Tab-separated table of C-alpha atoms and ligand atoms in Angstrom:
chain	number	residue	atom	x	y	z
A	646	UNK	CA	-12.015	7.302	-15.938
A	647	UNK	CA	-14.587	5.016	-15.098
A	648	UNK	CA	-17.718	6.170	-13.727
A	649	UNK	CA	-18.844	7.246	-10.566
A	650	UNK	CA	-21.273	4.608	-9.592
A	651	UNK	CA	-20.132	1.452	-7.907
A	652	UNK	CA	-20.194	-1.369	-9.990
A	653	UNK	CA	-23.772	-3.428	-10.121
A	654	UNK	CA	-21.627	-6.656	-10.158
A	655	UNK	CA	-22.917	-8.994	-7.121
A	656	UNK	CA	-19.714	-8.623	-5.778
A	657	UNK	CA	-20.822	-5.337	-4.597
A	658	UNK	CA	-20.298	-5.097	-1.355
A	659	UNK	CA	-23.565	-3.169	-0.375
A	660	UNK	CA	-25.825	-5.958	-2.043
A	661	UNK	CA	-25.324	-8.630	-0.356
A	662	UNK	CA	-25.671	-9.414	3.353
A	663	UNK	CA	-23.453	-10.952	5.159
A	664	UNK	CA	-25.227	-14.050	5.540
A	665	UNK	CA	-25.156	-14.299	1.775
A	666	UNK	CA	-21.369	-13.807	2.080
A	667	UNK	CA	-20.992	-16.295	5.102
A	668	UNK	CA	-22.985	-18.839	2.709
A	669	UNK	CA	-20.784	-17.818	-0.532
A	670	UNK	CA	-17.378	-17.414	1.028
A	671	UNK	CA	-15.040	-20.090	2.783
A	672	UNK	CA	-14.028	-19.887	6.870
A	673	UNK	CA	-10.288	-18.009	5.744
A	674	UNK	CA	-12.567	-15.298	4.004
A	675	UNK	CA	-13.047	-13.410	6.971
A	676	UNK	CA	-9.612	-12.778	7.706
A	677	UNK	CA	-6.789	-13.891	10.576
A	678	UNK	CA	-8.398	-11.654	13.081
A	679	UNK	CA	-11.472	-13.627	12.966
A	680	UNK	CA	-9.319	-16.949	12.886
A	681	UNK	CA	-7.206	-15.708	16.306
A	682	UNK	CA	-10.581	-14.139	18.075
A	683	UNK	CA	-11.704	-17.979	17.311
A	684	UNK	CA	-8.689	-19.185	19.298
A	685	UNK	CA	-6.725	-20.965	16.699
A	686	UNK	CA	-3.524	-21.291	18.025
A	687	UNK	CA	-1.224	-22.835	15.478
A	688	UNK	CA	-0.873	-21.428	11.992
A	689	UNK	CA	-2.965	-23.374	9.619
A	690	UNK	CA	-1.284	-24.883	6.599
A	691	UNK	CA	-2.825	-22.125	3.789
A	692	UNK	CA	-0.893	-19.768	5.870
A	693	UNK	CA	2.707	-21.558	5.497
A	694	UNK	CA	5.270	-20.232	2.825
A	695	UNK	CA	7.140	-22.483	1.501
A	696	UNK	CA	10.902	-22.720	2.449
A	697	UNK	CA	12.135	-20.567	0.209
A	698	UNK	CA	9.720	-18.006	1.088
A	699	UNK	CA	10.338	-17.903	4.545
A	700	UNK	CA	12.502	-15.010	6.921
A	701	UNK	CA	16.025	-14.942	6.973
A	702	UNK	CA	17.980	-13.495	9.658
A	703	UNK	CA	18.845	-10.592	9.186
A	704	UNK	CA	21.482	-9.031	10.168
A	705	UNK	CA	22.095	-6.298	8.336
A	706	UNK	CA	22.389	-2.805	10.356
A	707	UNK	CA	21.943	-0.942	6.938
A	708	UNK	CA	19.185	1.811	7.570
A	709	UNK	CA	16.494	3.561	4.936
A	710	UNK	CA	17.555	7.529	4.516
A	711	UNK	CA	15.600	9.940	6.609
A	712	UNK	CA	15.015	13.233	5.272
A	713	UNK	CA	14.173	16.242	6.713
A	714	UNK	CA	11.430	18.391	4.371
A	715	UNK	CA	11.259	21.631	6.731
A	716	UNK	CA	13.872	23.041	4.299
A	717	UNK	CA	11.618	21.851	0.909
A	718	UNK	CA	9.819	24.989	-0.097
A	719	UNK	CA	12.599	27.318	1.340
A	720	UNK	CA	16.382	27.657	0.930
A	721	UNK	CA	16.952	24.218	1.645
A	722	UNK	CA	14.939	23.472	-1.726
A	723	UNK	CA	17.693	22.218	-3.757
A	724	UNK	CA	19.965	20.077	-1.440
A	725	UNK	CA	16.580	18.299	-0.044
A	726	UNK	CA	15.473	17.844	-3.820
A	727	UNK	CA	19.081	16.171	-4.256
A	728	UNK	CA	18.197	14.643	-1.264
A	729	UNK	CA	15.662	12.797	-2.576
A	730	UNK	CA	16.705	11.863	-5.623
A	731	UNK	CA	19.789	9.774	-4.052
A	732	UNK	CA	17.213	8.145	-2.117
A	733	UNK	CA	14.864	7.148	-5.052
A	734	UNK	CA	17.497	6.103	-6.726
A	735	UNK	CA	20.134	4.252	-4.439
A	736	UNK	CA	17.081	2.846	-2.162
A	737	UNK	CA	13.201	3.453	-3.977
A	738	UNK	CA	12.464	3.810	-0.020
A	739	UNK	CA	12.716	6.887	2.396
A	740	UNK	CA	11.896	8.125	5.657
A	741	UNK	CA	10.603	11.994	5.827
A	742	UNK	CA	10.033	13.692	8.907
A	743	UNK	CA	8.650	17.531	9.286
A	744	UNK	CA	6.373	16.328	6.480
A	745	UNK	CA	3.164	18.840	8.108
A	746	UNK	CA	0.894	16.113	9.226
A	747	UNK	CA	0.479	16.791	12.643
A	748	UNK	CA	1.262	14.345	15.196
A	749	UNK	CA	-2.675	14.276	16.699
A	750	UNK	CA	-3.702	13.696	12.583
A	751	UNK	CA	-1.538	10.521	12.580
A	752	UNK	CA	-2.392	9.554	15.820
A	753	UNK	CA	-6.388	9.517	15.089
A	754	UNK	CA	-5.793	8.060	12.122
A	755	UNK	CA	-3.852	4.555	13.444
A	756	UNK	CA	-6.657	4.690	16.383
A	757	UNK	CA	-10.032	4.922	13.963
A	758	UNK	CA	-8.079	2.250	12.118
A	759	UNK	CA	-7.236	-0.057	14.980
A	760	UNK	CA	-10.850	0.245	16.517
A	761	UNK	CA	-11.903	-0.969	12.766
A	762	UNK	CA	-10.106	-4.398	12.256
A	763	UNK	CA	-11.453	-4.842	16.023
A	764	UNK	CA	-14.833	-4.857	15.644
A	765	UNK	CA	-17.029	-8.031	15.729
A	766	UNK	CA	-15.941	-9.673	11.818
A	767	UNK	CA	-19.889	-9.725	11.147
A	768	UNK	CA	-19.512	-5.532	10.907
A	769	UNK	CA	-16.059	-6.019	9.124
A	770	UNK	CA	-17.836	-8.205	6.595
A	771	UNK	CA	-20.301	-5.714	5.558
A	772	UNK	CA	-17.454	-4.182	3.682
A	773	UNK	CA	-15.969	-7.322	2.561
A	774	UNK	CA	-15.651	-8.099	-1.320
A	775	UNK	CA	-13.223	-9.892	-3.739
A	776	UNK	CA	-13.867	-7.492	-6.546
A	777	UNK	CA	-10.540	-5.618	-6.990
A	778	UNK	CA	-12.060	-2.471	-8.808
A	779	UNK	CA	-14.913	-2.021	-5.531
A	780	UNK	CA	-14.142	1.408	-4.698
A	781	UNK	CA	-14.376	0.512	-0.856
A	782	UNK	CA	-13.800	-3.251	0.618
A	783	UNK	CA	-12.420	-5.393	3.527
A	784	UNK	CA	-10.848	-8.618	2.615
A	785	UNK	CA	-7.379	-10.588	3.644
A	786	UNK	CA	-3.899	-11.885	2.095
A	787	UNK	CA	-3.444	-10.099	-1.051
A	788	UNK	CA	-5.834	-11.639	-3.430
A	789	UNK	CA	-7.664	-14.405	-1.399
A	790	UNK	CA	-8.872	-16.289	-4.409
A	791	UNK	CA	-5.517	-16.750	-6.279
A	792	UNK	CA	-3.264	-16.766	-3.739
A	793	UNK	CA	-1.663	-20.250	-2.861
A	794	UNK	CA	-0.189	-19.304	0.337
A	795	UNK	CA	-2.542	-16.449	2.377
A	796	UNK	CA	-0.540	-13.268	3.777
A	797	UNK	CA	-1.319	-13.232	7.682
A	798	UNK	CA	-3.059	-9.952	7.218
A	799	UNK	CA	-6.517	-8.202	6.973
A	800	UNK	CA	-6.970	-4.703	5.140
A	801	UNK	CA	-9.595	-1.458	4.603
A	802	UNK	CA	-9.064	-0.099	1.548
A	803	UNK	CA	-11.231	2.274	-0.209
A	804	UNK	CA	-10.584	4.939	-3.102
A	805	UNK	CA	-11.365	8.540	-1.193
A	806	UNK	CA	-11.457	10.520	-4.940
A	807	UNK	CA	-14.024	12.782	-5.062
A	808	UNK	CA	-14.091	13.017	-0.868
A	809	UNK	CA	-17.179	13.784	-0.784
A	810	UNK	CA	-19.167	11.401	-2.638
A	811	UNK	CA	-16.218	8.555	-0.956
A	812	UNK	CA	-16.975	9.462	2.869
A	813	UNK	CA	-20.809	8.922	3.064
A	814	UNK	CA	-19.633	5.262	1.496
A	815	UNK	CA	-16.554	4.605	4.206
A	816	UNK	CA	-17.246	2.528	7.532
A	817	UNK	CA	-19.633	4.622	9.958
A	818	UNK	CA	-18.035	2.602	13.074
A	819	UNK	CA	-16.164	3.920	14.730
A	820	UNK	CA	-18.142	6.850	14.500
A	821	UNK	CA	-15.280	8.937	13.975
A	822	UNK	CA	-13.766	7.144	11.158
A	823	UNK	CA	-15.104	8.940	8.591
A	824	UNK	CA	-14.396	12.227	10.585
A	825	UNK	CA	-10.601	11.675	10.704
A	826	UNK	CA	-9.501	9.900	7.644
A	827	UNK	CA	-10.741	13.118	5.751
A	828	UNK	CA	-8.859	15.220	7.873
A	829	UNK	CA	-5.896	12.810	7.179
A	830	UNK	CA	-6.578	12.492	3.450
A	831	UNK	CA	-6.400	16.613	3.076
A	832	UNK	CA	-3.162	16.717	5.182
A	833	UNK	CA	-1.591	13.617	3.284
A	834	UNK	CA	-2.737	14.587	-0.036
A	835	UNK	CA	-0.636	18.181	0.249
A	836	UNK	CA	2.581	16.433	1.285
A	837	UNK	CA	1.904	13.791	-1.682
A	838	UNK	CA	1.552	16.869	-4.538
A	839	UNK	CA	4.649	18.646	-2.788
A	840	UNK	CA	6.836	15.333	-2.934
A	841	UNK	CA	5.956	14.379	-7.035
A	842	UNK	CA	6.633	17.923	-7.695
A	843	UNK	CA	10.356	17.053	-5.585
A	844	UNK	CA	10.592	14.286	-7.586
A	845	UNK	CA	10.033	15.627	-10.698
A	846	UNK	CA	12.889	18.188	-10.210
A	847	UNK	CA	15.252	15.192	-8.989
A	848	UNK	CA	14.768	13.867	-12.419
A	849	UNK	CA	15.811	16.971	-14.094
A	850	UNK	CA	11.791	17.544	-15.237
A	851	UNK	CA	9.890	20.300	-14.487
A	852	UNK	CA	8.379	20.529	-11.339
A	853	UNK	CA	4.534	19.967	-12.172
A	854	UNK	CA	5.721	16.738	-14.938
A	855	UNK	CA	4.534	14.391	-12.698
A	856	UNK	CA	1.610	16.010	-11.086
A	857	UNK	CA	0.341	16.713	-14.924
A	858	UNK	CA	0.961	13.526	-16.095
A	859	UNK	CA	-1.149	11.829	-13.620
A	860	UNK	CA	-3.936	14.061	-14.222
A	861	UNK	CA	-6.829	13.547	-12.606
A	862	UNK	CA	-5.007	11.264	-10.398
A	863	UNK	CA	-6.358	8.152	-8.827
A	864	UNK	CA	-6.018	7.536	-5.140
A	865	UNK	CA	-6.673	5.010	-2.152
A	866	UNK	CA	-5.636	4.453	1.378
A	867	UNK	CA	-5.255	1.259	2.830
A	868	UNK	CA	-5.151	0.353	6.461
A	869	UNK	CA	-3.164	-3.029	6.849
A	870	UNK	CA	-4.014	-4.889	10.037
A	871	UNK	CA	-1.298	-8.047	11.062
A	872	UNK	CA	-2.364	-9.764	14.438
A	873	UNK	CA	-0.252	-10.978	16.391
A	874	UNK	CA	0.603	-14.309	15.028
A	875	UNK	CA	1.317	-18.457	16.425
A	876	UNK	CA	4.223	-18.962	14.230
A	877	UNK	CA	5.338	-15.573	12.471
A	878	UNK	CA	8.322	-17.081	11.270
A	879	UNK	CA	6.932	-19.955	8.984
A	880	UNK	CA	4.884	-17.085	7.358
A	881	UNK	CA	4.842	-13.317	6.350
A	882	UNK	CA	1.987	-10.749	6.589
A	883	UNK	CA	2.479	-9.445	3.551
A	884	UNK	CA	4.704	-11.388	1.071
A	885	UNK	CA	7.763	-9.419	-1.223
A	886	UNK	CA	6.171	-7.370	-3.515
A	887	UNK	CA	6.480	-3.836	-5.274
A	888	UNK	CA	3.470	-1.136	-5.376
A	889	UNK	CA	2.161	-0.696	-8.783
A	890	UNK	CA	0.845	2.791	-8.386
A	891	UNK	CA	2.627	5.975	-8.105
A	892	UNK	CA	3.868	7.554	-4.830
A	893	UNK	CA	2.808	6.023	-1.557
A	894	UNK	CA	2.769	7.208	1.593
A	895	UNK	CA	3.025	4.817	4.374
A	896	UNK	CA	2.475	5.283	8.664
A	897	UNK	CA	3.876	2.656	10.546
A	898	UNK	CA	2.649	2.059	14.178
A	899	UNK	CA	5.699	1.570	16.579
A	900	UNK	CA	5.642	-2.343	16.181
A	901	UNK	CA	8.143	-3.058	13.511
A	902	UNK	CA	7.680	-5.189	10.681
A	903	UNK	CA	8.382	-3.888	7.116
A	904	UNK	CA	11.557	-4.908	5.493
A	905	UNK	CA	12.668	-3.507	2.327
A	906	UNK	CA	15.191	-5.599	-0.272
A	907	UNK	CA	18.514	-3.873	-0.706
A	908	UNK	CA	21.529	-4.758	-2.384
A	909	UNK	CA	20.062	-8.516	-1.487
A	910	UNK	CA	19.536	-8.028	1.753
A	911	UNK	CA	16.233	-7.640	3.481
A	912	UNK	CA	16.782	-3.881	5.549
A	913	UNK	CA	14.378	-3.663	8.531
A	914	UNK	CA	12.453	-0.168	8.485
A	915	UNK	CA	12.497	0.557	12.148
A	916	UNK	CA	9.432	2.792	13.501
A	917	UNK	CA	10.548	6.064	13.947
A	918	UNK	CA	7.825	8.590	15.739
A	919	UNK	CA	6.452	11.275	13.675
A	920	UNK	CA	7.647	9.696	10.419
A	921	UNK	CA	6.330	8.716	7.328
A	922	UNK	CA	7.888	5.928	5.194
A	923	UNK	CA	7.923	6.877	1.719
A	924	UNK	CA	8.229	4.734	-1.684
A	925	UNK	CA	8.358	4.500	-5.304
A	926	UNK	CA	5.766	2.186	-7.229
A	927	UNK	CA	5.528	0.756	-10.838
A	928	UNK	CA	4.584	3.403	-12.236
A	929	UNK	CA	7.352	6.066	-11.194
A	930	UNK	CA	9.599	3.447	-12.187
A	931	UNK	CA	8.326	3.350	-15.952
A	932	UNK	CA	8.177	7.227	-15.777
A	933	UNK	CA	11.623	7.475	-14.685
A	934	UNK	CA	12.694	5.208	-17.612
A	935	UNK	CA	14.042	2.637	-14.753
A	936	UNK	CA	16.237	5.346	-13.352
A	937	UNK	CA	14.331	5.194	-10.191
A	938	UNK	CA	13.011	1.917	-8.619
A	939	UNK	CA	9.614	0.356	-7.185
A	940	UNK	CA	12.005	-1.930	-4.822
A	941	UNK	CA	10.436	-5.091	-3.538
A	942	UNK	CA	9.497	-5.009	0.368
A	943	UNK	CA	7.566	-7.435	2.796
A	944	UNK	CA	6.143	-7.062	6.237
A	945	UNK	CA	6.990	-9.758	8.435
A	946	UNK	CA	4.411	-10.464	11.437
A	947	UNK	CA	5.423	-11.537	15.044
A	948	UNK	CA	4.008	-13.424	18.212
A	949	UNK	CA	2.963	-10.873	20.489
A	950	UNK	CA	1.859	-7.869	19.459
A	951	UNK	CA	-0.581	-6.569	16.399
A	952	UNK	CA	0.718	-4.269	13.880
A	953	UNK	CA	-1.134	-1.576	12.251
A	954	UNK	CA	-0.080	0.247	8.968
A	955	UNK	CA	-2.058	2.451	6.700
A	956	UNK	CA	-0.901	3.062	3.341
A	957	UNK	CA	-1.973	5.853	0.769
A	958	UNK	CA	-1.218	5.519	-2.756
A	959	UNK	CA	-1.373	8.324	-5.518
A	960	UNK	CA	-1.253	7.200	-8.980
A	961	UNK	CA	-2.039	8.452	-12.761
A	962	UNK	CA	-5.649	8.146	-13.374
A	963	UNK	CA	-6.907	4.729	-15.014
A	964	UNK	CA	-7.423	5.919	-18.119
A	965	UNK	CA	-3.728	7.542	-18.276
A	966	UNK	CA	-0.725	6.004	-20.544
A	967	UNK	CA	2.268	5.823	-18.378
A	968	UNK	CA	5.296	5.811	-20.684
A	969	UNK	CA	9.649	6.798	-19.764
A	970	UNK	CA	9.332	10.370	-20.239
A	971	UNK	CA	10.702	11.558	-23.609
A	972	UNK	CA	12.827	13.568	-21.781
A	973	UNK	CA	15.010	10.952	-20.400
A	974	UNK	CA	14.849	8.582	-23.238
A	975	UNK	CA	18.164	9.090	-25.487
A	976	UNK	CA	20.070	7.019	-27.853
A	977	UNK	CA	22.438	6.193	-25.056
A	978	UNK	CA	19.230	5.520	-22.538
A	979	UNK	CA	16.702	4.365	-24.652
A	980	UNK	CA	12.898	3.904	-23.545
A	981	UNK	CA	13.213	0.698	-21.174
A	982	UNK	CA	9.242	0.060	-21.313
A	983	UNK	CA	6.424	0.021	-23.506
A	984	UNK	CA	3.730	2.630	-22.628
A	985	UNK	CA	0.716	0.809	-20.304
A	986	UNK	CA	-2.660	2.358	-19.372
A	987	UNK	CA	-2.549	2.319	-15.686
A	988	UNK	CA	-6.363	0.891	-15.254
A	989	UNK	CA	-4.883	-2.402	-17.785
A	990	UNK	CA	-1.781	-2.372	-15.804
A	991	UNK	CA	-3.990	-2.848	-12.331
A	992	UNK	CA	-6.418	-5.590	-14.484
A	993	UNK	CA	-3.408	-7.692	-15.555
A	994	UNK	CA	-2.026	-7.546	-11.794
A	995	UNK	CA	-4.990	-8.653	-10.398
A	996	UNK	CA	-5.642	-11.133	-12.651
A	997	UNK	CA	-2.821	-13.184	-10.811
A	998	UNK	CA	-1.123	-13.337	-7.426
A	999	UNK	CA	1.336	-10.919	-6.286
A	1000	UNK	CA	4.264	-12.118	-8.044
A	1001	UNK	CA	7.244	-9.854	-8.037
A	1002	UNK	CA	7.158	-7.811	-10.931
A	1003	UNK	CA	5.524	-9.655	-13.058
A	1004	UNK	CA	3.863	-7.204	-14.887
A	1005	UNK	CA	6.536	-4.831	-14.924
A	1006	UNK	CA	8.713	-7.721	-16.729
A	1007	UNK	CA	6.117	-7.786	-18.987
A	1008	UNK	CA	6.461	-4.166	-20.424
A	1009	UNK	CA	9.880	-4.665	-20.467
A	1010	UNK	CA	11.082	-3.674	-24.180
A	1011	UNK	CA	13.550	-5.779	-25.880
A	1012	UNK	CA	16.954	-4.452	-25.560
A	1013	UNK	CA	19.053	-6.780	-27.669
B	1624	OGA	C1	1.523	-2.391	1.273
B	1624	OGA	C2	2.712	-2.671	2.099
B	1624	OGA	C3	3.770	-2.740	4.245
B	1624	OGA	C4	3.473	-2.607	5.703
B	1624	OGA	O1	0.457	-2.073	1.846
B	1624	OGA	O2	1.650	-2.472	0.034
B	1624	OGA	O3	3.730	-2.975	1.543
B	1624	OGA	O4	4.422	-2.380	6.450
B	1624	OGA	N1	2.629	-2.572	3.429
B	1624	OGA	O5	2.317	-2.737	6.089
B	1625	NI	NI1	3.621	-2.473	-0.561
């Protein structure tokens, strides 16, 4: 993969001030936090989706499974295994609880991240960038250059591969943010190894396929921040998308907010302590030879109360070629996608807004 070195573009987020950025970047830059704590109280017009865009009602009572892992790696092994394969399949979206992240880890983790997105924007924007491939940056929406209508939402996110060269590079206020999000990273990443493995089985593959494939595999966390917002329901804090990586990990604060698309209808994920909302991206969905799903899902924002999320994502490494795996590709299932190097896969997304799929579509052999 690529080297270790950040990259010398001027988009580097460590050589510039942010006066220079203040100077380079428009108002909307430096995020909705910075736009409430400057007392706008309607939503401006970037911020508006357009009808078809916006929420539903939903009424739907349907809820995501929620499994149970303190069985995984004892007698339980095989029924939560087949546990988890219904729930990749039917939904691309579960809840696990007795995952062995301690409550305390979570709990640090949501405050360091909270105390981030509120500190004055001028330390936010130290960290700020628009470069895609800058291995640690702050910006809002989704991709605030392309995207026609901006997400109502600010987000941290930084690669944490190797730790130790990562952690000198993360925020140093808080003071403790660097502190905990290790200690979360080492807890996370064990649960993330033991669930491909799980996942691997559930496909009928053996238990490491996943975990080799991916090789060195990439990772990143990001912390999504959604104030609270003047008119949540003319816009979305993060608009319907899938996850191109791998496996991600998700922790919720007890707000509410994501929604995830099933069977056409938008299913709320309700907050559930001591959980951790699990999904499928792009890339287990090309592995799986479409047998398992990156489902779209949004996060909708509301009036009175921020919303905190922090997401961790563990993909193949850039350089790797993620392809169906020959072993589920058959004359009477044959290979649904082309083969894509993950790092071109990421370039191509970026390269446009956050359409739904769109890249996916395109590796889409022809089956006619
Ligand atoms: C994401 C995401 C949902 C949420 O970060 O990709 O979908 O609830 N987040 O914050
Ligand atoms: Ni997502």
């Amino acid at each position: 993969m690529a080297s270790t070195a950040l990259p010398p573009t001027s988009l580097n987020p460590y050589q510039q001030t942010h006066e220079e950025k203040e100077q380079q970047y428009p108002v909307h830059y430096r995020g909705v936090k910075d736009l409430v704590d400057n007392g706008s109280r309607t939503l401006p017009q970037i911020y508006v989706r357009p009808p078809d865009e916006r929420l539903v009602i939903n009424s739907h009572q349907q809820q995501i499974p929620l499994i149970d892992l303190s069985e995984l790696e004892g007698a339980g092994r095989s029924a939560t295994v087949e546990a988890i394969g219904r729930a990749c399949r039917d939904w691309g979206f579960f809840l696990v609880k007795n995952h062995g992240v301690s409550e305390s880890t979570m709990e640090n983790e949501m405050r360091v991240g909270r105390e981030f997105f509120h500190l004055p924007t001028e330390e936010k924007m130290r960290y700020f960038s628009t470069d895609h491939k800058s291995r640690m940056r702050y910006a809002t929406s989704f991709n605030v250059k392309e995207d026609k209508t901006l997400n109502w939402r600010d987000f941290l996110r930084y690669s944490f591969k190797p730790l130790e060269e990562m952690v000198p590079l993360w925020p140093d206020k808080p003071t403790d943010f660097r502190k905990e999000n290790a200690e979360y990273i080492r807890k996370i990443g064990d649960l993330a190894s033991i669930l491909l493995s799980a996942i691997s089985e559930s496909l009928g593959l053996p238990s490491e396929y996943i975990n080799e494939v991916y090789g060195d595999y990439s990772q990143y966390m990001a912390y999504n921040f959604y104030p609270a917002c003047p008119n949540p329901e003319q816009t979305l804090g993060i608009q319907g998308h899938s996850d191109p990586g791998g496996l991600i990990l998700l922790m919720q604060d007890d707000v509410g907010g994501l929604q995830v698309l099933h069977e056409d209808h938008w299913v709320v994920v309700r907050p559930v302590p001591n959980t951790l909302v699990i999904n499928l991206g792009n890339q287990l969905q090309i592995l799986s030879n479409d047998i398992y799903k990156s489902v779209e899902h949004r996060a909708v924002v509301n009036s009175n109360k921020e919303r905190i999320s922090v997401a961790t994502a563990y993909g193949p490494s850039m350089s790797t070629l993620i392809a169906p795996a020959p072993q589920l590709v058959n004359s009477s299932s044959p290979a649904v996608y082309k083969g894509c190097v993950y790092g071109d896969f990421l370039d191509s997304l970026q390269s446009g807004s956050l359409h739904k799929k769109s890249v996916l579509d395109c590796l889409k052999l022809d089956m006619s």
